[in-house]
Tab-separated table of C-alpha atoms in Angstrom:
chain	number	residue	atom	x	y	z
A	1	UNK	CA	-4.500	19.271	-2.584
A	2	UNK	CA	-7.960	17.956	-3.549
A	3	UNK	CA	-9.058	14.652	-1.117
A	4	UNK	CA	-12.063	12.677	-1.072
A	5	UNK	CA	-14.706	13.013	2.161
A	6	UNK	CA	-16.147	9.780	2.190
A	7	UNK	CA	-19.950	9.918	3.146
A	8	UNK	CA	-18.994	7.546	6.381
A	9	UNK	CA	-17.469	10.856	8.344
A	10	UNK	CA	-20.170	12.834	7.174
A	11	UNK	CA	-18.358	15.894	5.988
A	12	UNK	CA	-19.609	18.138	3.235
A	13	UNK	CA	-17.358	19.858	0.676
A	14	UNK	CA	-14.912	22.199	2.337
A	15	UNK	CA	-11.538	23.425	2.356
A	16	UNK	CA	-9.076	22.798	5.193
A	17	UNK	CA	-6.151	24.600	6.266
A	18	UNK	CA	-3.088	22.248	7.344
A	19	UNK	CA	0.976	23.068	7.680
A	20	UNK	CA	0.259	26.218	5.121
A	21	UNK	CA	-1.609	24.452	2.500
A	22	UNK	CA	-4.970	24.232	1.162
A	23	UNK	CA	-6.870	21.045	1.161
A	24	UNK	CA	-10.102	20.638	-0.528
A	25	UNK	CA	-11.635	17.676	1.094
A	26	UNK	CA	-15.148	16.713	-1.504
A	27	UNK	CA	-17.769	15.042	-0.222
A	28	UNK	CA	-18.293	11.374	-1.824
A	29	UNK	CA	-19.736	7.937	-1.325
A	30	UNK	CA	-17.482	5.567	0.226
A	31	UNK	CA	-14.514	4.367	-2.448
A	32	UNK	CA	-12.314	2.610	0.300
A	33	UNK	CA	-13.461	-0.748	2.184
A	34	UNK	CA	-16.601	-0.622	1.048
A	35	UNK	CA	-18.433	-3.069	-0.829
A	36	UNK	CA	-17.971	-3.547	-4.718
A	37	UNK	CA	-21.706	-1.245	-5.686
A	38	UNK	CA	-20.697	1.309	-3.662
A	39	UNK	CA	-17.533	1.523	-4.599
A	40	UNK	CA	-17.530	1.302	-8.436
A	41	UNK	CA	-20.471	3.617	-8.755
A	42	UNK	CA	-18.347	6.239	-6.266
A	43	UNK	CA	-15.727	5.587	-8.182
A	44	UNK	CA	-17.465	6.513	-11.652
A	45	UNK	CA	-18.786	10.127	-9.872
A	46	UNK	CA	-15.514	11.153	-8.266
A	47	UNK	CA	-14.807	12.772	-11.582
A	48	UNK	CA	-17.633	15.314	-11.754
A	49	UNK	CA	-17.800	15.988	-8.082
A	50	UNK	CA	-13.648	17.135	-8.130
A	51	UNK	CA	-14.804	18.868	-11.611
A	52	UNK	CA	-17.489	20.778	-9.661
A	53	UNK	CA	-15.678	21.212	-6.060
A	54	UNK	CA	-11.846	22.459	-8.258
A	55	UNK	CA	-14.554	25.178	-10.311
A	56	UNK	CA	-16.283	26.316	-7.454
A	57	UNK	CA	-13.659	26.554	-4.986
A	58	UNK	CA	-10.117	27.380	-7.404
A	59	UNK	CA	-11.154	28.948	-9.965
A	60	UNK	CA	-9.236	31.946	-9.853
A	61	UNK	CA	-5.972	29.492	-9.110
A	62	UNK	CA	-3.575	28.512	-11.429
A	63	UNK	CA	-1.373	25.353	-11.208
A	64	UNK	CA	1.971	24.699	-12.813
A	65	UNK	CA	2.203	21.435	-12.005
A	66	UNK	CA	-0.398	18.642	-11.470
A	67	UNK	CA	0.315	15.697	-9.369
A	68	UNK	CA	-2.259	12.891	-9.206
A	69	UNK	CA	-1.829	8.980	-7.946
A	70	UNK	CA	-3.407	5.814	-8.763
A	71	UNK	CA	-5.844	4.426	-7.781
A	72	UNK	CA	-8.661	5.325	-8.939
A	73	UNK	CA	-7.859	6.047	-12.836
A	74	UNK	CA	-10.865	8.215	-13.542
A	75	UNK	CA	-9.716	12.071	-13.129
A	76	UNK	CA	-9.217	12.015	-16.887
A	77	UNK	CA	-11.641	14.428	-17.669
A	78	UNK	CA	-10.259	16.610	-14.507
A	79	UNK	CA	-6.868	16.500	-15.432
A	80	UNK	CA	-7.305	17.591	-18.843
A	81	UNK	CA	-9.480	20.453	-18.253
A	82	UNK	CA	-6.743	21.763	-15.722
A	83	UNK	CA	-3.809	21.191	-18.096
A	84	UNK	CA	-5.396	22.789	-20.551
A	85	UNK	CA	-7.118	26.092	-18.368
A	86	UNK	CA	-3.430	26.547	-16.559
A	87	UNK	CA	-1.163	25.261	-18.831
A	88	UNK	CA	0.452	22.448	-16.687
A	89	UNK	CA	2.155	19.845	-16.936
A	90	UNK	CA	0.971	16.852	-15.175
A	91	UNK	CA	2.623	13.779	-13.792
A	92	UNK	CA	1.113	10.126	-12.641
A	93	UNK	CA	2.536	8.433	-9.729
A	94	UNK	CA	1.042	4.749	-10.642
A	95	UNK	CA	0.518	3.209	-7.564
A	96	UNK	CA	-1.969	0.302	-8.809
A	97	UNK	CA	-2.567	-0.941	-12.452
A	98	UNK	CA	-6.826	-0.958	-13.083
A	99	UNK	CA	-8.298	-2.411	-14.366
A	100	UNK	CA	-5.915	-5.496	-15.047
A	101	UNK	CA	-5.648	-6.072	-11.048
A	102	UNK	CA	-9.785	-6.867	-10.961
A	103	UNK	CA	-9.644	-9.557	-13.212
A	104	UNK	CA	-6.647	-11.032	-11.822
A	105	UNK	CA	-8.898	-11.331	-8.836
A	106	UNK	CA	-12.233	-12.974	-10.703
A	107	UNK	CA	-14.108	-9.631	-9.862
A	108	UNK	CA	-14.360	-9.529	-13.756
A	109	UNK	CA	-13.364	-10.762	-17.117
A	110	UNK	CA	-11.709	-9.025	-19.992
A	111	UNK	CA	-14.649	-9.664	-21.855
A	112	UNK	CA	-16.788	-7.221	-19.955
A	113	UNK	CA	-18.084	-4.045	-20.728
A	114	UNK	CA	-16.856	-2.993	-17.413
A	115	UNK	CA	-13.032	-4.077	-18.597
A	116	UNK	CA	-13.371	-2.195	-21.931
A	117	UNK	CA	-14.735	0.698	-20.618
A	118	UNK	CA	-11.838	0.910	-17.890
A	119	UNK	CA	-9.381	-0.112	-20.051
A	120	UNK	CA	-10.396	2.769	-22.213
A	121	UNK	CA	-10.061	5.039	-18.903
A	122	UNK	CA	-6.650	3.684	-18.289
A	123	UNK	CA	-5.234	4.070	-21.424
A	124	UNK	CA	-6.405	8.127	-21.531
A	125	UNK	CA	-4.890	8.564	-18.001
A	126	UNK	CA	-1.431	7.211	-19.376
A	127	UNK	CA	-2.136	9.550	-22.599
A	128	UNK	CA	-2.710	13.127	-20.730
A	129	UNK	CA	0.409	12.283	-18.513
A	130	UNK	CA	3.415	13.528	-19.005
A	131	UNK	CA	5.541	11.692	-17.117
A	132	UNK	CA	4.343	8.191	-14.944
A	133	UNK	CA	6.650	7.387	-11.629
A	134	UNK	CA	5.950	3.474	-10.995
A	135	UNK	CA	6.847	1.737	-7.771
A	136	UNK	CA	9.264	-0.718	-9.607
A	137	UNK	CA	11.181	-1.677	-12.280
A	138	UNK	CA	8.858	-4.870	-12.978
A	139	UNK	CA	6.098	-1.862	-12.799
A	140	UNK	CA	8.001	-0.145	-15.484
A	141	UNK	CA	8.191	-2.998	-17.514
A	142	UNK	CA	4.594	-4.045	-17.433
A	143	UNK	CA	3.361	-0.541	-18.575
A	144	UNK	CA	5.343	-0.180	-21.392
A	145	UNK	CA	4.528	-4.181	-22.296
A	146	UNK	CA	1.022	-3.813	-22.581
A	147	UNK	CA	0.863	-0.151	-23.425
A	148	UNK	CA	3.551	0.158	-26.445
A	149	UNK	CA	2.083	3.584	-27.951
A	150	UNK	CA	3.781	4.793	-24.553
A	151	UNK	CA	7.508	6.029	-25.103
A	152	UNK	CA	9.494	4.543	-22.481
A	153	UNK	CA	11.538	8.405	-21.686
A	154	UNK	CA	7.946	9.015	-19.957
A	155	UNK	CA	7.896	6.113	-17.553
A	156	UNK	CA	10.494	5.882	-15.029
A	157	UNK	CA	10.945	4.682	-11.299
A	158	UNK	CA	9.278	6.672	-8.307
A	159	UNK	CA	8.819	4.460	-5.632
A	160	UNK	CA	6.467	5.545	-2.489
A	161	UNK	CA	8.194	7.396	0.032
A	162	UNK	CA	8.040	8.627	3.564
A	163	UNK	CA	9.372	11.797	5.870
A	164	UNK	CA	12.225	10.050	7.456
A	165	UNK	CA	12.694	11.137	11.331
A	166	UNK	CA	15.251	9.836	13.138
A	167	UNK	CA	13.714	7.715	15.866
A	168	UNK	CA	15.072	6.321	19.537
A	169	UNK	CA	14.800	2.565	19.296
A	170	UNK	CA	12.209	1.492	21.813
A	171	UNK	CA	13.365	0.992	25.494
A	172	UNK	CA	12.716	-2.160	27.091
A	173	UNK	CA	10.706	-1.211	29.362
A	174	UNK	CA	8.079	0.688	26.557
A	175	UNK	CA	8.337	-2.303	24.838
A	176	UNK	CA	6.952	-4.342	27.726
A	177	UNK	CA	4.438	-2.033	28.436
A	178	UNK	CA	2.686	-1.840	25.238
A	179	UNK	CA	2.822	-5.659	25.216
A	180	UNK	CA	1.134	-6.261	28.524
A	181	UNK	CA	-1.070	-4.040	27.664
A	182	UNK	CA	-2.608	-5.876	24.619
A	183	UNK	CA	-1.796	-9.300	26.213
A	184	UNK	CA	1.165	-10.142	23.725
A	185	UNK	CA	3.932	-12.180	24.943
A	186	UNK	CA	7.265	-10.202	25.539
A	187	UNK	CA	9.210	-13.399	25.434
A	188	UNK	CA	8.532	-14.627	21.281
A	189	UNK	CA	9.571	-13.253	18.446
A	190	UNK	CA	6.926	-11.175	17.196
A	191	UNK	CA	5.450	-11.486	13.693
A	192	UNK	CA	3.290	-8.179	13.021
A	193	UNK	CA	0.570	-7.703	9.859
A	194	UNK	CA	-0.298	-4.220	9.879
A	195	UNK	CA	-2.708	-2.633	6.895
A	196	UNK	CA	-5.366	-3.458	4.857
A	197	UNK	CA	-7.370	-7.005	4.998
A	198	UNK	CA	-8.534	-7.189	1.970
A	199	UNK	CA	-9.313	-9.545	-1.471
A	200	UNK	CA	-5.819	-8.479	-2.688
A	201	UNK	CA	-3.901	-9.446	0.034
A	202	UNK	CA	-4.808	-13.232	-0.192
A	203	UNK	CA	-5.172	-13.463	3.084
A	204	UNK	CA	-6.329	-17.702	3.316
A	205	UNK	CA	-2.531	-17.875	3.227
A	206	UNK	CA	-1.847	-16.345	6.422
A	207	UNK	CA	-4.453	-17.950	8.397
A	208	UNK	CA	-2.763	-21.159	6.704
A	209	UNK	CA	0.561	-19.638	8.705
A	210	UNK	CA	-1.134	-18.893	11.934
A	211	UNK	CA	-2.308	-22.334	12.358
A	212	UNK	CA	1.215	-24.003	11.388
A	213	UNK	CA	2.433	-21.943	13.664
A	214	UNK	CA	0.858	-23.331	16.486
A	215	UNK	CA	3.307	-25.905	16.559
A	216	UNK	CA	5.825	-23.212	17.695
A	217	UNK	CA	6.673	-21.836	20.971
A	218	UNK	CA	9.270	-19.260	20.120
A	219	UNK	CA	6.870	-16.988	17.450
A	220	UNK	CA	3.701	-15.330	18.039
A	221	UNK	CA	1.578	-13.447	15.044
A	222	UNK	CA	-0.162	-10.100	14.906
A	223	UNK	CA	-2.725	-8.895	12.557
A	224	UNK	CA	-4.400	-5.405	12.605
A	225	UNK	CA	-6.479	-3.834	10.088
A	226	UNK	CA	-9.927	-3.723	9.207
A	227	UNK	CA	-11.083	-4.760	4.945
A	228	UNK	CA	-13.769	-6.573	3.407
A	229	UNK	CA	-11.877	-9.954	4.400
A	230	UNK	CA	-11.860	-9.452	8.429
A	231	UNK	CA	-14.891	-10.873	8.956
A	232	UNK	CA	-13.599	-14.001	7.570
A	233	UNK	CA	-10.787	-13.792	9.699
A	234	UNK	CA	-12.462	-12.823	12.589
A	235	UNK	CA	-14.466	-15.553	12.246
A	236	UNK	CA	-11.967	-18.161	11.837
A	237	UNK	CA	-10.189	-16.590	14.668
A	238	UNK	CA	-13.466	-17.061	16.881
A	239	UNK	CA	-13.625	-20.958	15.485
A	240	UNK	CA	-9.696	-21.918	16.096
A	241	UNK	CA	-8.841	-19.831	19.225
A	242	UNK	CA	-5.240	-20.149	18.135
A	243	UNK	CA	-2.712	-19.808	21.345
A	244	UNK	CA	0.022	-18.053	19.119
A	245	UNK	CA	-1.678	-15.312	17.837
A	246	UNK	CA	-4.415	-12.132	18.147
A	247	UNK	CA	-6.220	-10.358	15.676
A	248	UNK	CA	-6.736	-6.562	16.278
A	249	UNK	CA	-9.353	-4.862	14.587
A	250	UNK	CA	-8.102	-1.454	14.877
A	251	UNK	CA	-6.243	0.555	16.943
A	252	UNK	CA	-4.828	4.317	17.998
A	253	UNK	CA	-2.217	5.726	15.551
A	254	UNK	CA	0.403	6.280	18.320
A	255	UNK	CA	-0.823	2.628	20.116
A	256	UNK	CA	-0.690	1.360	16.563
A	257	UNK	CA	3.161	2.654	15.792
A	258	UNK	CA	3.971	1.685	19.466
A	259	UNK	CA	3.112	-1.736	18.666
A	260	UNK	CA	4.815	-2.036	15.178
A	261	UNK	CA	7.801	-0.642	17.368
A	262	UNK	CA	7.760	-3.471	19.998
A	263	UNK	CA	7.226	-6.148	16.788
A	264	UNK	CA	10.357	-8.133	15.342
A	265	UNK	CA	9.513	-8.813	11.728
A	266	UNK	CA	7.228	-7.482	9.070
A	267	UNK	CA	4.527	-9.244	6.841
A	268	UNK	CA	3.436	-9.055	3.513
A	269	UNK	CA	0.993	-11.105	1.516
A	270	UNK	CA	-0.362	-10.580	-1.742
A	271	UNK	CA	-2.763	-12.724	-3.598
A	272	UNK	CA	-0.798	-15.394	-5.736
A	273	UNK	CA	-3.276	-14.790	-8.954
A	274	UNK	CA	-1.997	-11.107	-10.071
A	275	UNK	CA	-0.535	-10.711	-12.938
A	276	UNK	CA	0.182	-6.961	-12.038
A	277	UNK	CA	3.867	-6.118	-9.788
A	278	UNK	CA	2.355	-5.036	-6.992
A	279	UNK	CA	4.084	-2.978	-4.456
A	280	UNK	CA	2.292	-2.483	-1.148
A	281	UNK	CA	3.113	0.391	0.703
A	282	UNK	CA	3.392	-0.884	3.987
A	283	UNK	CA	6.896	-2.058	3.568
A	284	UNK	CA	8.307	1.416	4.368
A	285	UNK	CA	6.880	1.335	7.983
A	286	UNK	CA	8.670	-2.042	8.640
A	287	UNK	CA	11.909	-0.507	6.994
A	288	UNK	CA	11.467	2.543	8.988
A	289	UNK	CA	11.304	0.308	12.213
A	290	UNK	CA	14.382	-1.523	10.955
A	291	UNK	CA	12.178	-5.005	10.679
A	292	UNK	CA	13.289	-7.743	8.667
A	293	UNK	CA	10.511	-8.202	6.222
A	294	UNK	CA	9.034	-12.018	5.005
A	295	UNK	CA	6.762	-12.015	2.072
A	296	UNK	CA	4.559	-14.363	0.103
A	297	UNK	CA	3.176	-12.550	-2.962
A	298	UNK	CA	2.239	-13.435	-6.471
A	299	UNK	CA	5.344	-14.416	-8.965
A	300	UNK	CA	5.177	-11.247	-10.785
A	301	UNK	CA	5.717	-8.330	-8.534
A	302	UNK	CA	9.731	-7.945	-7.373
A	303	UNK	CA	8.987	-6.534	-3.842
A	304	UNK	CA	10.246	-10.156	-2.834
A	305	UNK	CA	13.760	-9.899	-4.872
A	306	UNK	CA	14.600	-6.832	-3.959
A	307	UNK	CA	13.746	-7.160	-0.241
A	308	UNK	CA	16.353	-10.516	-0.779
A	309	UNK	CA	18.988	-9.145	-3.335
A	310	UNK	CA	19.264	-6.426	-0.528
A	311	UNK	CA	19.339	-8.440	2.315
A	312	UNK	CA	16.269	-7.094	4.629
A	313	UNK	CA	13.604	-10.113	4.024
A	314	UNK	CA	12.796	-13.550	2.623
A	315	UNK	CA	10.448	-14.325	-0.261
A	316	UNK	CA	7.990	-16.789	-1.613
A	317	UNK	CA	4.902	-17.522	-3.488
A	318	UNK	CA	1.827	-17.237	-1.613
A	319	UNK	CA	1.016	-20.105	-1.121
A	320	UNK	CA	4.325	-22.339	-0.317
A	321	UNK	CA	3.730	-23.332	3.375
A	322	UNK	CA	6.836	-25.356	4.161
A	323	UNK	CA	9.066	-22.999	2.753
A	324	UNK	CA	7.356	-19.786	4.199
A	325	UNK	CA	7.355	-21.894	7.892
A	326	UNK	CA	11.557	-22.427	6.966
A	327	UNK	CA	11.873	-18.712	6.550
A	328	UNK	CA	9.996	-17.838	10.186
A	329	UNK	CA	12.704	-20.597	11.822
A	330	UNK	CA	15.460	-18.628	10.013
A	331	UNK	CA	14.137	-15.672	11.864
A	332	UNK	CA	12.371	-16.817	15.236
A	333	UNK	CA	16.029	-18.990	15.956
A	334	UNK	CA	18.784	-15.769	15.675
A	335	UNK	CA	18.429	-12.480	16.726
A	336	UNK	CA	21.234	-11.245	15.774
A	337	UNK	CA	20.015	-12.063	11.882
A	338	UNK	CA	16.994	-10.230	12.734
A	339	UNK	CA	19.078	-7.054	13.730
A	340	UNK	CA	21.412	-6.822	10.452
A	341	UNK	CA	18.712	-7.431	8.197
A	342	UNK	CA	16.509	-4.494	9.858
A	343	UNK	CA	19.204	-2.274	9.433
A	344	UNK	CA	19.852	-3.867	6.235
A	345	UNK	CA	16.511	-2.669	5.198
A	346	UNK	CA	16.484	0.714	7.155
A	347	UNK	CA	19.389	2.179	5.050
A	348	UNK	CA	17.769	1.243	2.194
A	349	UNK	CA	14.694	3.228	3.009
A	350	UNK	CA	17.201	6.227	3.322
A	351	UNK	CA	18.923	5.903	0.060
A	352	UNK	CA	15.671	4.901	-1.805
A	353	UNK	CA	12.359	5.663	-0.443
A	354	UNK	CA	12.511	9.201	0.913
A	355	UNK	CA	10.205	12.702	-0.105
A	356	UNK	CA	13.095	14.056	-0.607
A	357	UNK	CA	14.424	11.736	-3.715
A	358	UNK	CA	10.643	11.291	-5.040
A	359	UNK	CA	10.592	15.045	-5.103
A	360	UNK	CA	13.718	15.406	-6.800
A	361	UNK	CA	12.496	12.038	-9.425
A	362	UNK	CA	9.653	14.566	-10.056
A	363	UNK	CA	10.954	17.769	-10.722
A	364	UNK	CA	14.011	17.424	-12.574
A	365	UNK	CA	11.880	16.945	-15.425
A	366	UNK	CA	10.397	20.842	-14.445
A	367	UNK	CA	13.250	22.537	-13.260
């Protein structure tokens, strides 16, 4: 496994040893909530330095099969040389469509020479693949739209996944504990936003649902992360002092899954301008909870209809208020709802978003 080592933990090039495998963790500038320089130009150079750190490290090893995920979209160069020194096949697990999802955002137009020259990247990464798992079928459907030279036997569904233990629901009095202890009220129904607070996650929406929600007295919202947008939420958070909810900027893993534990119901926003489907990982940790999920996302991914076709959450547009408020009543006012749609959702996580059925998505095509 090759991993970047972002120059913020200030790690050089190494391997690492970790439950019998070999990780190869290369040194590089900071590609992950970082701002937009710093980030495209690490980006750009992640190629050569995996070139250099696979060669100097592996090059006695052979692979039979190469495995690589999305984003970023520029290990072209990488992935050929590999293919072609081992003879392996190679298979994309498309987890974000670039360069498409940039403009969506206004970071820049299609016009660019930034666009063309991703594009160009993009469109090399589908070509040395020989198979691409997408989150979706509305992910399916977009690549093969607006990449038709791709035959559509290469492109199928392989969702992300997770190790599924079976855990103890929380006891009351854990629950209560972890509560107190970050000053949360035990006695609301608890809204939680766990992940990323970024551009993408349109994130003026949510504050817009914070402050309805101070209306309420039966639901109280969560947010933890850290992105290039907390500072803006911070700092409304500082201006408002809202009653019925906290913003965490980061916490302890176990603290973190404690908390998600003690929470009622999932959130999900995504910025209403993509034109990309979208499917944010951090769905499976409310599933794996057994949390009802509510979402307000753009109209193109179908996280929304399948979370409602399914019956473990409630969609709309980012953007819809009223009806977003309607679906937090639905929830806040009946517990029992809450329970059967989180275990709604839970056994779909079993029969859907497992290792075990990515791994077997991805190597029936090798066995």
């Amino acid at each position: 496994m090759v991993v970047p080592a972002e120059r913020r933990f200030h790690e050089s090039t190494s391997i690492k040893e970790s439950c019998g495998a070999q990780i190869l963790r290369v040194k590089t500038l900071n590609i992950q909530k970082s701002n937009v320089v710093e980030k495209g130009i690490g980006t750009l150079l992640l190629e050569m330095q995996y070139q250099c750190a696979i060669k100097r490290y592996w090059k006695d090893i052979r692979f039979d099969l190469i495995l690589y995920s999305t984003p970023p979209i520029t290990f072209n160069r990488v992935i050929s040389s590999q293919k072609k020194r081992c003879k392996a096949k190679s298979y994309l697990l498309l987890k974000d469509i670039f360069p498409q999802n940039a403009v969506d955002l206004g970071m820049f137009s299609k016009r660019s020479l930034i666009y063309r020259l991703f594009r160009k990247k993009e469109k090399v990464l589908y070509q040395i693949s020989d198979f691409i798992g997408c989150m979706s079928l509305a992910n399916v459907d977009y690549v093969l739209t607006h990449n038709p030279e791709i035959k559509a036997d290469r492109v199928e569904i392989c969702p992300n996944s997770i190790k599924l233990l079976e855990k103890p629901l929380m006891a009351s009095t854990a629950r209560k504990n972890i509560l107190q202890k970050l000053h949360i009220p035990i006695n609301k129904t608890l809204f939680i936003y766990g992940g990323n607070l970024g551009r993408p996650q349109g994130l003026i929406f949510l504050l817009d649902v914070i402050a309805a929600n101070e209306e309420r007295n039966d639901s109280y919202f969560i947010i933890v992360g850290s992105g290039t947008e907390y500072g803006k939420i911070k700092s409304w958070f500082e201006a408002n002092h809202p009653d019925n909810s906290m913003l965490l900027s980061s916490l302890p893993k176990k603290e973190y899954d404690d908390l998600v534990k003690a929470c009622d119901i999932g959130l999900i926003f995504l910025d209403r301008r993509f034109t990309i489907p979208n499917y944010p990982s951090r769905l499976l940790s409310y599933l794996e909870n057994r949390m009802p999920v509510l979402l307000a996302t753009d109209m193109n991914t179908d996280i929304g209809r399948i979370a409602e076709r399914n019956g473990y959450g409630f969609w709309t547009e980012n953007g819809n208020l009223d009806t977003f408020m309607e679906m937090v009543d639905s929830l806040s006012a009946d517990r029992e709802k809450i329970k059967v749609m989180g275990e709604k959702g839970y056994e779909y996580l079993k029969s859907n978003y497992t290792v075990e059925r990515g791994y077997r998505i991805i190597m029936k095509h090798f066995e």
